[in-house]
XYZ file of C-alpha atoms in Angstrom:
651
model
C 37.320 121.003 117.089
C 38.789 124.552 117.130
C 36.054 125.912 119.420
C 36.494 123.073 121.892
C 40.297 123.276 121.817
C 40.228 127.077 122.177
C 38.003 126.774 125.235
C 40.278 124.189 126.851
C 43.373 126.291 126.140
C 41.777 129.374 127.695
C 40.709 127.433 130.794
C 44.222 125.968 131.268
C 45.903 129.343 130.730
C 43.655 131.234 133.145
C 43.876 128.462 135.742
C 47.682 128.726 135.676
C 47.389 132.314 136.881
C 44.909 131.422 139.653
C 41.617 132.206 138.058
C 38.802 131.069 135.816
C 37.834 132.409 132.371
C 35.791 135.590 132.402
C 32.597 135.832 130.328
C 34.232 138.386 128.031
C 37.143 136.043 127.307
C 34.797 133.181 126.443
C 32.790 135.475 124.158
C 36.032 136.548 122.443
C 37.015 132.923 121.828
C 33.641 132.198 120.266
C 33.637 135.366 118.141
C 37.175 134.796 116.829
C 36.393 131.205 115.893
C 33.395 132.581 113.996
C 35.682 135.031 112.146
C 38.080 132.212 111.241
C 35.302 129.898 110.063
C 33.507 132.545 107.989
C 36.615 134.304 106.637
C 35.071 137.611 107.740
C 36.476 140.514 109.757
C 35.608 140.857 113.428
C 35.580 143.977 115.621
C 35.569 143.055 119.306
C 35.324 145.674 122.032
C 36.668 144.137 125.229
C 36.673 146.471 128.217
C 39.580 146.932 130.596
C 40.011 143.896 132.827
C 38.587 141.431 130.301
C 41.951 139.730 129.744
C 41.670 140.113 125.988
C 45.235 138.959 125.211
C 44.465 135.409 126.354
C 41.006 135.784 124.805
C 42.547 135.967 121.334
C 45.699 133.891 121.928
C 43.664 130.765 122.792
C 41.887 130.557 119.404
C 45.128 131.528 117.632
C 46.997 128.616 119.178
C 44.124 126.243 118.415
C 44.111 127.407 114.786
C 47.873 126.890 114.382
C 47.761 123.519 116.156
C 45.189 122.257 113.662
C 46.737 124.062 110.652
C 50.520 124.217 111.204
C 51.151 125.629 107.728
C 49.306 128.875 108.573
C 50.802 132.129 109.830
C 49.094 134.436 112.334
C 50.318 137.997 112.946
C 49.430 139.899 116.123
C 50.121 143.638 115.955
C 49.972 146.120 118.830
C 50.134 149.908 118.931
C 52.453 150.179 121.950
C 55.783 148.664 122.896
C 54.425 147.998 126.391
C 51.757 145.587 125.133
C 54.185 144.001 122.690
C 56.567 143.327 125.576
C 53.731 141.980 127.747
C 52.696 139.528 125.028
C 56.262 138.304 124.522
C 57.229 138.055 128.192
C 53.978 136.932 129.791
C 50.905 136.114 127.709
C 52.435 133.994 124.936
C 54.497 131.844 127.362
C 51.298 131.363 129.410
C 49.244 130.152 126.429
C 52.103 127.948 125.191
C 52.317 126.309 128.614
C 48.550 125.695 128.404
C 49.158 124.211 124.958
C 51.601 121.697 126.419
C 48.975 120.610 128.942
C 46.520 120.121 126.064
C 49.006 118.033 124.057
C 49.933 120.704 121.487
C 53.438 120.515 120.093
C 55.598 123.626 120.350
C 54.919 126.265 117.723
C 57.399 128.754 116.281
C 56.914 132.369 117.247
C 58.929 135.578 117.344
C 58.788 139.338 117.739
C 59.516 141.444 114.644
C 60.393 145.142 114.892
C 61.363 147.846 112.438
C 64.908 147.816 111.049
C 66.067 150.746 113.190
C 65.687 148.513 116.288
C 68.661 146.382 115.218
C 72.335 147.444 114.916
C 73.928 147.885 111.485
C 77.186 145.913 111.221
C 78.377 147.983 108.279
C 78.037 151.175 110.290
C 79.766 149.535 113.267
C 82.663 148.024 111.328
C 83.240 150.496 108.498
C 82.469 153.786 110.305
C 79.442 156.061 109.840
C 79.042 157.553 106.370
C 78.231 160.951 107.904
C 81.452 162.898 108.621
C 79.701 164.603 111.548
C 79.467 161.288 113.404
C 82.378 159.745 115.280
C 83.190 156.053 115.397
C 84.336 155.835 118.993
C 86.897 153.283 120.104
C 88.417 152.295 123.439
C 91.538 154.269 122.512
C 89.455 157.425 122.121
C 88.297 157.089 125.725
C 91.551 156.078 127.412
C 92.943 159.613 127.364
C 89.716 161.127 128.734
C 89.713 161.561 132.512
C 86.868 164.049 132.530
C 83.380 162.525 132.530
C 81.647 164.916 130.103
C 78.823 164.404 127.642
C 81.197 163.355 124.871
C 82.954 160.701 126.932
C 79.617 159.348 128.216
C 78.359 159.114 124.660
C 81.593 157.452 123.573
C 81.399 154.893 126.374
C 77.845 153.993 125.401
C 78.744 153.626 121.725
C 81.754 151.404 122.504
C 79.598 149.228 124.776
C 76.910 148.942 122.095
C 79.442 148.008 119.425
C 80.973 145.353 121.657
C 77.542 143.937 122.479
C 76.524 143.826 118.817
C 79.715 141.994 117.828
C 79.147 139.404 120.565
C 75.590 138.905 119.340
C 76.853 138.429 115.781
C 79.552 135.962 116.872
C 76.938 133.905 118.720
C 74.539 133.941 115.730
C 71.946 135.822 117.786
C 69.638 138.647 116.707
C 70.657 141.827 118.503
C 67.487 143.594 119.653
C 67.639 147.122 121.062
C 65.572 146.087 124.088
C 68.389 143.738 125.139
C 71.192 146.254 124.584
C 73.337 147.900 127.297
C 71.956 151.160 128.706
C 72.197 153.928 126.118
C 70.810 157.247 124.917
C 68.909 157.717 121.644
C 71.938 159.531 120.228
C 74.248 156.627 121.075
C 71.892 154.180 119.368
C 71.827 156.385 116.252
C 75.609 155.834 116.018
C 75.162 152.102 115.404
C 71.794 151.852 113.624
C 70.335 153.205 110.388
C 66.902 153.888 108.934
C 65.313 151.310 106.673
C 65.749 153.532 103.613
C 69.508 153.777 104.128
C 69.958 150.003 104.192
C 71.638 148.736 100.984
C 70.358 145.182 101.385
C 72.160 142.515 99.372
C 74.936 144.942 98.400
C 76.122 145.074 102.030
C 79.386 143.185 102.681
C 77.914 141.894 105.961
C 74.530 140.807 104.607
C 75.204 137.219 105.736
C 75.396 138.383 109.376
C 72.778 141.151 109.162
C 70.492 141.288 112.201
C 67.632 142.858 110.236
C 67.780 140.179 107.551
C 67.940 137.451 110.202
C 64.939 138.912 112.062
C 62.914 139.118 108.846
C 63.877 135.600 107.763
C 62.885 134.212 111.160
C 59.554 136.069 110.992
C 58.809 134.817 107.474
C 59.039 131.211 108.745
C 57.289 131.694 112.108
C 53.760 130.479 112.724
C 53.030 133.358 115.119
C 54.600 136.805 114.745
C 54.171 139.682 117.197
C 54.808 143.088 115.660
C 53.395 146.628 115.622
C 50.811 148.555 113.619
C 53.422 150.676 111.842
C 55.283 147.652 110.528
C 52.003 146.068 109.394
C 51.220 149.291 107.494
C 54.662 149.267 105.856
C 54.418 145.554 105.020
C 50.965 146.008 103.511
C 52.195 148.965 101.480
C 54.986 146.781 100.053
C 52.683 143.904 99.161
C 53.422 141.786 102.252
C 57.023 141.061 101.240
C 58.146 139.561 104.587
C 54.971 138.395 106.311
C 52.056 136.551 104.760
C 49.390 136.238 107.470
C 46.384 133.986 107.082
C 44.886 135.732 110.118
C 45.762 139.212 111.402
C 44.924 140.286 114.954
C 45.137 144.017 115.607
C 45.160 144.770 119.319
C 44.692 148.403 120.442
C 42.871 148.722 117.100
C 41.530 152.186 117.979
C 45.083 153.374 117.213
C 45.345 151.786 113.755
C 44.340 154.804 111.658
C 46.716 157.075 113.589
C 49.615 154.614 113.186
C 48.945 154.192 109.468
C 48.876 157.983 109.167
C 52.241 158.198 110.941
C 53.761 155.508 108.710
C 52.742 157.560 105.659
C 53.903 160.890 107.091
C 57.203 162.475 106.049
C 59.128 165.239 107.774
C 61.873 167.435 106.343
C 64.000 169.719 108.488
C 67.045 171.871 107.727
C 69.061 169.426 109.853
C 68.058 166.508 107.595
C 68.905 168.528 104.501
C 72.289 169.573 105.928
C 73.154 165.935 106.662
C 72.260 164.922 103.099
C 74.423 167.777 101.757
C 77.343 166.573 103.927
C 76.923 163.076 102.521
C 76.957 164.398 98.959
C 80.131 166.262 99.912
C 81.911 162.987 100.703
C 81.606 161.992 97.029
C 81.227 165.254 95.121
C 83.414 168.357 95.543
C 82.744 170.530 92.450
C 80.302 173.283 91.494
C 77.390 170.855 91.780
C 77.996 170.699 95.547
C 78.124 174.510 95.723
C 74.791 174.712 93.896
C 73.296 172.185 96.323
C 74.560 174.128 99.337
C 72.993 177.307 97.970
C 69.619 175.615 97.416
C 69.756 174.136 100.924
C 70.474 177.570 102.412
C 67.512 179.108 100.530
C 65.234 176.342 101.785
C 66.444 176.857 105.365
C 65.932 180.630 105.174
C 62.457 180.275 103.672
C 61.432 177.784 106.336
C 62.793 180.016 109.105
C 60.717 182.949 107.807
C 57.546 180.902 107.288
C 54.641 181.015 109.714
C 53.598 177.762 111.348
C 50.520 176.183 109.805
C 49.331 174.748 106.522
C 51.284 175.419 103.315
C 49.577 175.224 99.922
C 52.553 175.670 97.573
C 55.782 174.464 99.276
C 57.468 173.964 95.900
C 57.530 177.734 95.334
C 57.034 179.376 98.722
C 59.584 177.224 100.527
C 61.950 176.551 97.617
C 61.535 172.763 97.804
C 61.312 172.447 93.994
C 64.723 174.097 93.520
C 66.239 171.987 96.275
C 64.839 168.828 94.704
C 66.380 169.798 91.338
C 69.767 170.426 92.984
C 69.688 167.020 94.717
C 68.703 165.337 91.440
C 71.721 166.866 89.715
C 74.049 165.833 92.554
C 72.739 162.261 92.595
C 73.152 162.010 88.825
C 76.753 163.191 89.119
C 77.567 160.653 91.846
C 75.792 157.675 90.277
C 75.283 154.190 91.635
C 78.111 151.706 92.213
C 77.027 148.368 93.671
C 80.699 147.419 94.182
C 81.113 150.359 96.587
C 78.884 149.768 99.675
C 79.676 153.136 101.272
C 78.667 154.962 98.092
C 75.452 152.947 97.882
C 74.597 153.827 101.479
C 75.240 157.525 100.821
C 72.998 157.388 97.766
C 70.227 155.664 99.721
C 70.400 158.258 102.488
C 70.374 161.128 99.996
C 67.545 159.568 97.996
C 65.451 159.425 101.171
C 65.597 163.232 101.354
C 65.066 163.521 97.582
C 61.920 161.369 97.759
C 60.469 163.554 100.515
C 61.249 166.652 98.442
C 59.565 165.020 95.453
C 56.406 164.595 97.521
C 56.633 168.104 98.949
C 57.398 169.958 95.724
C 54.065 169.183 94.082
C 51.783 167.675 96.755
C 48.663 165.866 95.614
C 45.150 166.710 96.760
C 45.438 163.673 99.051
C 48.309 165.214 101.034
C 48.352 167.925 103.685
C 51.562 169.977 104.099
C 52.353 172.253 107.012
C 55.152 173.949 108.942
C 55.583 172.816 112.543
C 57.966 174.339 115.050
C 59.868 171.999 117.377
C 60.879 173.575 120.705
C 64.509 172.472 120.613
C 65.184 172.224 116.880
C 63.152 174.887 115.102
C 60.830 174.594 112.097
C 60.304 171.624 109.834
C 57.987 170.698 106.972
C 55.499 167.853 107.474
C 53.404 166.083 104.854
C 50.688 163.588 105.820
C 47.819 161.815 104.057
C 44.422 163.488 104.180
C 42.664 160.110 104.429
C 43.839 156.588 105.286
C 40.576 154.602 105.286
C 41.048 153.405 101.706
C 44.677 152.452 102.359
C 43.677 150.421 105.427
C 40.859 148.778 103.532
C 42.740 147.935 100.341
C 46.234 147.118 101.608
C 45.589 145.652 105.073
C 42.040 144.337 105.424
C 41.714 142.931 101.911
C 44.672 140.546 102.421
C 43.196 138.240 105.067
C 40.589 137.861 107.803
C 41.289 140.346 110.548
C 40.326 140.555 114.208
C 40.341 144.124 115.533
C 40.083 144.477 119.287
C 40.380 147.232 121.880
C 38.741 148.514 125.032
C 37.567 151.575 123.055
C 36.247 150.669 119.609
C 32.811 152.226 120.175
C 32.331 155.999 120.203
C 28.999 157.514 121.088
C 27.961 153.950 121.971
C 28.321 152.937 118.305
C 30.835 151.057 116.148
C 29.989 153.284 113.185
C 32.840 155.836 113.652
C 35.570 153.160 113.712
C 33.965 151.312 110.781
C 34.104 154.524 108.759
C 37.673 155.287 109.850
C 38.844 151.826 108.747
C 36.994 151.881 105.432
C 34.701 148.998 106.351
C 31.589 151.157 105.946
C 32.400 152.589 102.524
C 29.484 152.809 100.060
C 31.983 153.460 97.246
C 34.090 150.341 97.865
C 33.589 146.621 97.457
C 31.440 145.333 100.351
C 33.420 143.670 103.135
C 31.829 141.180 105.499
C 32.347 141.990 109.167
C 30.836 141.327 112.578
C 30.859 143.563 115.650
C 30.581 142.511 119.275
C 30.967 144.230 122.632
C 31.889 141.656 125.278
C 31.634 144.237 128.055
C 33.880 144.643 131.069
C 34.085 142.841 134.405
C 34.067 146.228 136.149
C 30.910 147.852 137.453
C 31.802 151.429 136.577
C 28.612 152.934 137.989
C 29.328 151.573 141.465
C 33.141 151.767 141.334
C 33.546 155.297 139.981
C 32.018 158.757 139.980
C 32.314 161.090 137.006
C 32.219 164.626 138.371
C 31.684 167.476 135.910
C 32.519 170.874 137.407
C 29.513 172.549 135.792
C 29.921 175.708 137.890
C 33.253 176.562 136.282
C 33.332 178.915 133.273
C 34.063 177.179 129.939
C 37.827 176.923 129.267
C 39.225 179.858 127.318
C 42.179 180.337 125.007
C 44.275 181.932 127.747
C 44.994 178.616 129.446
C 43.828 177.207 132.728
C 42.132 179.773 134.981
C 42.360 180.519 138.697
C 38.984 178.959 139.472
C 40.025 175.689 137.838
C 43.318 175.715 139.756
C 41.482 176.170 143.052
C 39.186 173.289 142.090
C 42.188 171.044 141.371
C 43.743 171.962 144.720
C 40.562 171.062 146.635
C 40.180 167.756 144.799
C 43.815 166.660 145.230
C 43.831 167.586 148.920
C 40.601 165.651 149.511
C 42.108 162.613 147.777
C 45.344 162.891 149.762
C 47.332 162.930 146.515
C 46.730 159.738 144.484
C 45.931 161.888 141.412
C 46.623 161.516 137.709
C 46.230 164.930 136.089
C 45.535 164.808 132.348
C 45.966 168.226 130.772
C 45.349 169.579 127.292
C 48.770 171.251 127.111
C 52.095 171.177 128.912
C 51.612 174.824 129.761
C 48.423 173.955 131.692
C 50.110 170.979 133.403
C 53.086 173.113 134.428
C 50.880 175.880 135.804
C 48.767 173.420 137.798
C 51.852 171.694 139.216
C 53.399 175.018 140.184
C 50.157 176.171 141.836
C 49.741 172.994 143.906
C 53.400 172.862 144.913
C 53.038 176.373 146.340
C 49.857 175.524 148.269
C 50.321 171.959 149.532
C 53.043 169.618 150.779
C 51.668 166.694 148.761
C 54.286 165.540 146.206
C 53.450 166.578 142.630
C 55.390 164.995 139.760
C 55.387 166.734 136.381
C 55.963 165.171 132.992
C 59.378 166.333 131.802
C 60.943 166.451 135.278
C 62.473 163.012 134.683
C 62.348 160.136 132.198
C 58.613 159.431 131.794
C 58.734 155.670 132.629
C 60.546 156.549 135.880
C 57.870 159.110 136.783
C 55.093 156.605 136.103
C 56.891 153.947 138.175
C 57.134 156.369 141.131
C 53.469 157.328 140.771
C 52.386 153.670 140.772
C 54.599 152.762 143.729
C 53.841 155.689 146.065
C 50.136 156.350 146.817
C 50.473 159.928 148.064
C 52.209 161.034 144.865
C 50.325 162.819 142.061
C 51.454 162.925 138.423
C 50.543 165.744 136.022
C 51.160 165.696 132.293
C 49.710 165.709 128.827
C 49.176 163.396 125.852
C 51.655 160.659 126.874
C 49.663 159.974 130.054
C 46.228 159.641 128.461
C 47.001 156.043 127.445
C 49.184 153.308 128.896
C 49.290 154.336 132.575
C 48.225 151.286 134.588
C 47.900 152.106 138.285
C 45.556 149.666 140.030
C 44.832 149.906 143.738
C 45.045 152.998 145.927
C 47.772 154.802 143.975
C 45.203 156.401 141.648
C 41.795 157.300 143.069
C 41.380 160.601 141.228
C 41.794 161.362 137.522
C 41.505 165.045 136.587
C 40.813 166.188 133.011
C 41.218 169.941 132.642
C 39.175 170.302 129.430
C 37.516 168.265 126.688
C 40.462 167.098 124.556
C 39.413 168.461 121.181
C 42.215 168.809 118.625
C 43.728 172.255 118.619
C 41.925 174.494 116.095
C 45.287 175.340 114.495
C 46.292 171.678 114.035
C 46.597 171.512 110.219
C 45.904 167.827 109.596
C 42.802 167.650 111.797
C 41.559 170.944 110.364
C 42.057 169.661 106.811
C 40.243 166.427 107.623
C 37.295 168.334 109.091
C 37.085 170.449 105.929
C 37.303 167.323 103.763
C 34.446 165.583 105.602
C 32.281 168.710 105.372
C 32.948 169.047 101.624
C 31.784 165.471 101.131
C 28.509 166.207 102.924
C 29.379 164.958 106.409
C 29.658 166.665 109.772
C 33.360 167.472 110.010
C 33.228 168.605 113.620
C 31.440 165.500 114.907
C 33.358 162.993 112.772
C 36.846 164.391 113.331
C 36.993 166.737 116.341
C 34.321 165.128 118.523
C 35.474 161.651 117.476
C 39.022 162.474 118.581
C 37.777 163.956 121.867
C 35.530 160.957 122.555
C 38.370 158.499 122.030
C 40.728 160.494 124.242
C 38.117 160.773 127.012
C 37.436 157.032 126.838
C 41.148 156.283 127.084
C 42.009 158.940 129.665
C 39.141 158.350 132.082
C 39.740 154.610 131.703
C 42.945 155.081 133.712
C 40.878 155.205 136.930
C 39.461 151.681 137.290
C 42.122 149.040 136.609
C 41.051 146.316 139.059
C 37.936 144.759 140.568
C 38.452 146.536 143.914
C 39.371 149.973 142.551
C 37.258 152.965 143.541
C 37.601 156.620 142.633
C 36.548 159.823 140.893
C 37.016 161.177 137.390
C 36.824 164.984 137.570
C 36.276 166.861 134.304
C 36.702 170.604 134.713
C 34.839 171.526 131.535
C 31.175 172.465 131.872
C 30.594 171.870 128.143
C 30.425 168.139 128.927
C 26.908 168.709 130.289
C 25.831 171.845 128.393
C 26.970 171.470 124.775
C 24.920 169.795 122.019
C 27.633 167.172 121.539
C 27.814 166.269 125.246
C 25.708 163.101 124.973
C 28.068 161.724 122.302
C 31.108 162.311 124.533
C 29.464 160.937 127.688
C 28.381 157.761 125.905
C 31.951 157.297 124.621
C 33.271 157.010 128.196
C 32.775 154.142 130.645
C 29.263 154.250 132.195
C 30.172 156.191 135.333
C 27.712 157.438 137.948
C 27.631 161.151 137.103
C 27.200 164.236 139.240
C 28.004 167.955 139.321
C 27.782 168.239 143.128
C 31.164 169.402 144.404
C 30.561 168.743 148.122
C 29.420 165.171 147.443
C 32.566 164.423 145.447
C 34.950 165.987 147.973
C 33.332 163.958 150.772
C 33.657 160.757 148.710
C 37.378 161.432 148.103
C 37.999 162.141 151.792
C 36.327 158.842 152.741
C 38.375 156.938 150.169
C 41.563 158.533 151.448
C 40.713 157.631 155.050
C 39.868 154.033 154.075
C 43.183 153.658 152.246
C 45.209 155.130 155.092
């Protein structure tokens, strides 16, 4: 019955948006029903334009309709897709369910705790003396509109909104909050580790608790990869999925890595010391301040890059000992919520120091320098395949889907990354399927490799490449998404074109990124240049994007400590570290970045890659087969003529 019901649901849903099911969607429905019936895992590559959200929501709804006691969790990598599911795709499939006689199911969106306000922080003031609890009275005497008064106004508005949500028994979600800055939100929210749970005097009204309780009872929960990783690491304490669907699954390993990564900066340490100072004023505090100062000085003097002995070289062991002594002196007091919150916040820093002071062979530690805030220590897991395999995939059947699961025209890299192809582990049953794409890439797009240009060097983008970009953008009449390997290269290219053409060039960082993308999508003559944030998630169908420029093959930087450590690890275990890590990363980025060009059935355009290694290097065939199957050429005149014709047709 599930297969038949899934098919009817898909047909009703697609018909409601003026269409008919695409072959890829029907293949997805069949494959997912196979996964459910066999209790296996399924990896489904569904190219851009397939409509994969409805392709997996139809069998999900059919499963829940026939088994109302089950729970299905859908997790995405990006907020944009999460919002699309909640606002568009789920209502569409539920409406189709009504037409097919399915009773309403319970569903919700679940986010991390920091996305909900903390009533204790709002009502009882922040525990950090450096933060202000703004009130209307604080603002009444302020005529001048400066940064402080703007911040205060936002905080007061957020507090008022949160109280109204609490009074109405609603769950206050950051996405529904009044306009605010990240700093204003930090004044009313806390990290998950700071939360004191049942000891909170407002636990009965807590938004986080209410969101988790609602999710634990829901039949369908939409969340994100990071929260799935955290849930799995805690033994699935809130959710208990019978089926897990991971959309944008190519991002899973990176999101699990991020969820298991810790950062420690002098600013974090200073805040923890201030919090200790609210409860401890004696020589123990002086000792802690001294240890914090030594850590800060050592970090300031350290070179960026990997660190082998942070316990000694960066004084983290001494700082950990000083925090342990301070925490012991303060003690726990469950009758004092403010003290409990201070202890939780301090313990968060202590736990990171514990990990940093004597890192295991499975951790990589390095110093990174942030442009605005200075150096910090970072510790990340060397490998995550086993964690994904044992904590996530072993819990239930899982459907993993994305437009870019195959690299080098093979599922093998993603299977290895996720731990599914692990000769050391217990065998896991899985199926793979590529349902294709409705787009004809070879006739809709040209991939132009500027083979005449010299290979990119370490000195940044060269004059010849800049001249090439100018010629391409002018031929296209703007309409260009420039994907660069560094902000320095993007800035130089933008500056060069602005001095040589009147075509409008937007640069990442000029304004809020979503506003820049919105302008780029709305105004065809506009070009947008930037780096990593633009390689994924930019959806510009039609004539607003007919040229995508990639300045160089997006290999990880050779001085990136985690990628370097992972390459070394693969090589030590007998593999090819460069191909598995560096080329794998580059292939995924090229697949995602060049995939920005064709977003609709009528789209036409050119992908221009200004790196001759794509046709000369030994790894070139792997990278080319990781991208959509473009028609390829290195003939500059042919490409410029094609762009001019496209520009004339669109004008």
